[in-house]
Short mmCIF file of C-alpha atoms in Angstrom, two decimals:
data_model
loop_
_atom_site.label_atom_id
_atom_site.label_comp_id
_atom_site.label_asym_id
_atom_site.label_seq_id
_atom_site.Cartn_x
_atom_site.Cartn_y
_atom_site.Cartn_z
CA ILE A 54 80.34 76.22 35.02
CA ASP A 55 78.73 79.64 34.63
CA ALA A 56 76.58 78.38 31.77
CA ALA A 57 75.45 75.39 33.83
CA ARG A 58 74.55 77.69 36.72
CA ALA A 59 72.66 80.02 34.38
CA ALA A 60 70.64 77.05 33.11
CA VAL A 61 69.65 76.15 36.69
CA ASP A 62 68.72 79.76 37.40
CA LEU A 63 66.44 79.79 34.33
CA ALA A 64 64.80 76.45 35.17
CA PRO A 65 65.31 75.60 38.88
CA ASP A 66 63.48 72.25 38.61
CA ASN A 67 65.07 71.09 35.36
CA VAL A 68 66.66 67.73 36.17
CA ASP A 69 69.20 67.92 33.34
CA ALA A 70 70.30 71.42 34.33
CA ILE A 71 70.69 70.51 38.00
CA ARG A 72 72.57 67.32 37.14
CA GLN A 73 74.94 69.17 34.81
CA TYR A 74 75.62 71.94 37.29
CA ALA A 75 76.23 69.54 40.20
CA TYR A 76 78.51 67.39 38.07
CA SER A 77 80.34 70.49 36.84
CA LEU A 78 81.09 71.48 40.43
CA VAL A 79 82.72 68.11 41.02
CA GLN A 80 84.69 68.24 37.77
CA VAL A 81 86.22 71.66 38.39
CA GLY A 82 87.13 70.83 41.96
CA ARG A 83 84.78 73.18 43.76
CA THR A 84 83.97 72.37 47.35
CA MET A 85 82.25 69.06 47.73
CA VAL A 86 79.86 70.70 50.20
CA GLU A 87 78.49 72.85 47.38
CA ALA A 88 78.35 69.90 44.98
CA ARG A 89 76.64 67.75 47.60
CA ALA A 90 73.94 70.37 48.10
CA TRP A 91 73.21 70.34 44.37
CA PHE A 92 73.17 66.54 44.21
CA ASP A 93 70.75 66.57 47.15
CA ARG A 94 68.63 69.02 45.17
CA LEU A 95 68.79 66.68 42.17
CA HIS A 96 67.68 63.82 44.41
CA ASP A 97 64.76 65.90 45.72
CA VAL A 98 63.59 66.74 42.19
CA ALA A 99 64.31 63.30 40.68
CA PRO A 100 64.58 60.66 43.45
CA GLU A 101 65.21 57.83 40.97
CA ASP A 102 67.90 59.60 38.95
CA PRO A 103 70.89 57.22 38.71
CA ILE A 104 73.45 60.03 38.98
CA ALA A 105 71.72 61.45 42.06
CA LEU A 106 71.66 58.00 43.65
CA TYR A 107 75.31 57.37 42.80
CA TYR A 108 76.42 60.59 44.48
CA ARG A 109 74.02 60.04 47.37
CA TYR A 110 75.78 56.69 47.94
CA ASN A 111 79.23 58.29 47.73
CA PHE A 112 78.47 61.16 50.07
CA ALA A 113 76.72 58.85 52.56
CA LEU A 114 79.68 56.47 52.51
CA LEU A 115 82.16 59.29 53.06
CA SER A 116 80.15 60.62 55.99
CA GLY A 117 79.86 57.16 57.57
CA ASP A 118 76.10 56.86 57.02
CA TYR A 119 76.29 53.29 55.69
CA ARG A 120 72.56 52.62 55.94
CA LYS A 121 71.85 55.64 53.74
CA ALA A 122 74.52 54.41 51.31
CA ILE A 123 72.86 50.99 51.21
CA ASP A 124 69.45 52.55 50.62
CA ALA A 125 70.79 54.59 47.69
CA CYS A 126 72.48 51.53 46.16
CA GLU A 127 69.42 49.32 46.60
CA ARG A 128 67.38 51.89 44.72
CA LEU A 129 70.07 52.17 42.06
CA ASP A 130 70.15 48.38 41.82
CA ARG A 131 66.45 48.36 40.93
CA LEU A 132 67.21 50.81 38.10
CA GLN A 133 70.31 48.92 36.89
CA PRO A 134 69.63 45.26 37.76
CA ASP A 135 72.48 43.87 35.62
CA ASN A 136 75.20 46.20 36.89
CA PRO A 137 77.86 44.30 38.90
CA ILE A 138 79.42 47.50 40.23
CA VAL A 139 76.21 48.45 42.05
CA GLN A 140 76.29 45.10 43.84
CA ALA A 141 79.96 45.64 44.71
CA ARG A 142 79.09 49.04 46.17
CA LEU A 143 76.35 47.44 48.23
CA ALA A 144 78.88 44.88 49.44
CA ARG A 145 81.31 47.62 50.43
CA ALA A 146 78.68 49.49 52.43
CA ARG A 147 77.55 46.26 54.12
CA ARG A 148 81.13 45.39 55.02
CA LEU A 149 81.68 48.88 56.49
CA LEU A 150 78.46 48.45 58.46
CA GLY A 151 79.90 45.24 59.91
CA ASP A 152 77.73 42.83 57.91
CA GLY A 153 80.35 40.46 56.50
CA THR A 154 77.79 37.86 55.46
CA GLY A 155 75.71 40.41 53.56
CA ALA A 156 78.87 41.79 51.96
CA ALA A 157 79.91 38.32 50.76
CA GLN A 158 76.44 37.75 49.27
CA HIS A 159 76.58 41.03 47.35
CA PHE A 160 80.12 40.33 46.11
CA ALA A 161 78.88 36.93 44.88
CA GLN A 162 76.00 38.64 43.06
CA ALA A 163 78.47 41.14 41.58
CA ALA A 164 80.60 38.26 40.31
CA ALA A 165 77.55 36.56 38.82
CA ARG A 166 76.58 39.76 37.02
CA CYS A 167 79.97 39.99 35.35
CA SER A 168 78.78 37.38 32.89
CA SER A 169 75.39 38.29 31.52
CA GLU A 170 73.93 37.76 28.07
CA GLN A 171 74.49 41.46 27.37
CA ASP A 172 78.09 41.32 28.63
CA PRO A 173 79.26 37.69 28.41
CA PHE A 174 82.24 36.46 30.39
CA PRO A 175 85.14 36.23 29.54
CA PHE A 176 84.91 38.86 26.81
CA GLY A 177 82.68 41.51 28.38
CA ARG A 178 83.91 44.78 29.81
CA MET A 179 83.24 43.52 33.35
CA ALA A 180 85.03 40.20 32.88
CA SER A 181 88.15 41.31 34.71
CA LEU A 182 86.12 42.08 37.83
CA LYS A 183 84.69 38.59 38.19
CA PRO A 184 87.71 36.98 39.92
CA VAL A 185 88.03 39.92 42.28
CA TYR A 186 84.36 39.85 43.26
CA SER A 187 84.46 36.05 43.59
CA ALA A 188 87.44 36.29 45.94
CA LEU A 189 85.77 39.01 47.98
CA ALA A 190 82.64 36.87 48.18
CA GLY A 191 84.67 34.22 50.00
CA ASP A 192 85.34 31.74 47.21
CA PRO A 193 88.55 30.10 48.54
CA VAL A 194 89.81 29.05 45.10
CA ALA A 195 89.27 32.54 43.66
CA ALA A 196 90.85 34.10 46.74
CA GLU A 197 93.94 31.89 46.43
CA ARG A 198 94.28 32.64 42.71
CA LEU A 199 93.89 36.36 43.31
CA SER A 200 96.40 36.24 46.15
CA LEU A 201 98.91 34.45 43.93
CA GLU A 202 98.28 36.88 41.09
CA LEU A 203 98.83 39.82 43.42
CA CYS A 204 101.85 38.14 45.06
CA GLN A 205 100.59 39.13 48.46
CA ALA A 206 100.98 37.56 51.84
CA GLU A 207 97.74 35.96 52.97
CA GLY A 208 95.48 38.49 54.64
CA SER A 209 97.71 41.50 53.98
CA GLY A 210 95.50 42.89 51.22
CA LEU A 211 98.48 44.54 49.54
CA ALA A 212 100.00 43.60 46.22
CA ASP A 213 103.76 43.31 46.16
CA LEU A 214 104.35 45.23 42.94
CA SER A 215 108.11 44.99 43.47
CA HIS A 216 107.85 41.24 42.86
CA PRO A 217 109.87 40.29 39.74
CA ARG A 218 106.80 38.86 38.00
CA TYR A 219 105.45 42.39 37.57
CA PRO A 220 106.93 44.37 34.69
CA ASP A 221 108.02 47.95 35.12
CA ASP A 222 105.07 49.03 33.01
CA CYS A 223 102.16 49.63 35.43
CA GLU A 224 99.55 49.40 32.69
CA GLU A 225 100.75 45.94 31.81
CA SER A 226 100.67 44.93 35.49
CA ILE A 227 97.12 46.16 35.84
CA ALA A 228 96.07 44.39 32.66
CA ARG A 229 97.43 41.13 34.07
CA LEU A 230 95.20 41.52 37.11
#
């Protein structure tokens, strides 16, 4: 962390140095207030930096500023137009803002992005997210399948991991989902 700070001191506007120092603060568990200040600095110096936008979204979400979170994700979405997780983050912020319809649309877009030419469903690294995003988008068939897979009571949102269909091995349970 000292080396990262020294790099920032030598070059206060160096995007890589600021990014590394801010990220280092998060990794070593320093106060998030200090890390946030450095990510804000990164955003000031490089407003389209994906890492700065990601943390801007996270900090805005944690502070309840959902419109700011949406703004950060929309900008990140323009930089990473095939990323389903960005759409899911947009959906989350919209849902927290009270926009259920907008959230469902973004979850549907997230599901659609899980199968791209670069990352084809069902073999791509995002393939396992598609049924979850589809269910969250309001697809009743996907929601029912997900509910059955999770062994949850309708609307409870909690998986019953004590159900006998789940093995004792958590990793295997997660892989099944």
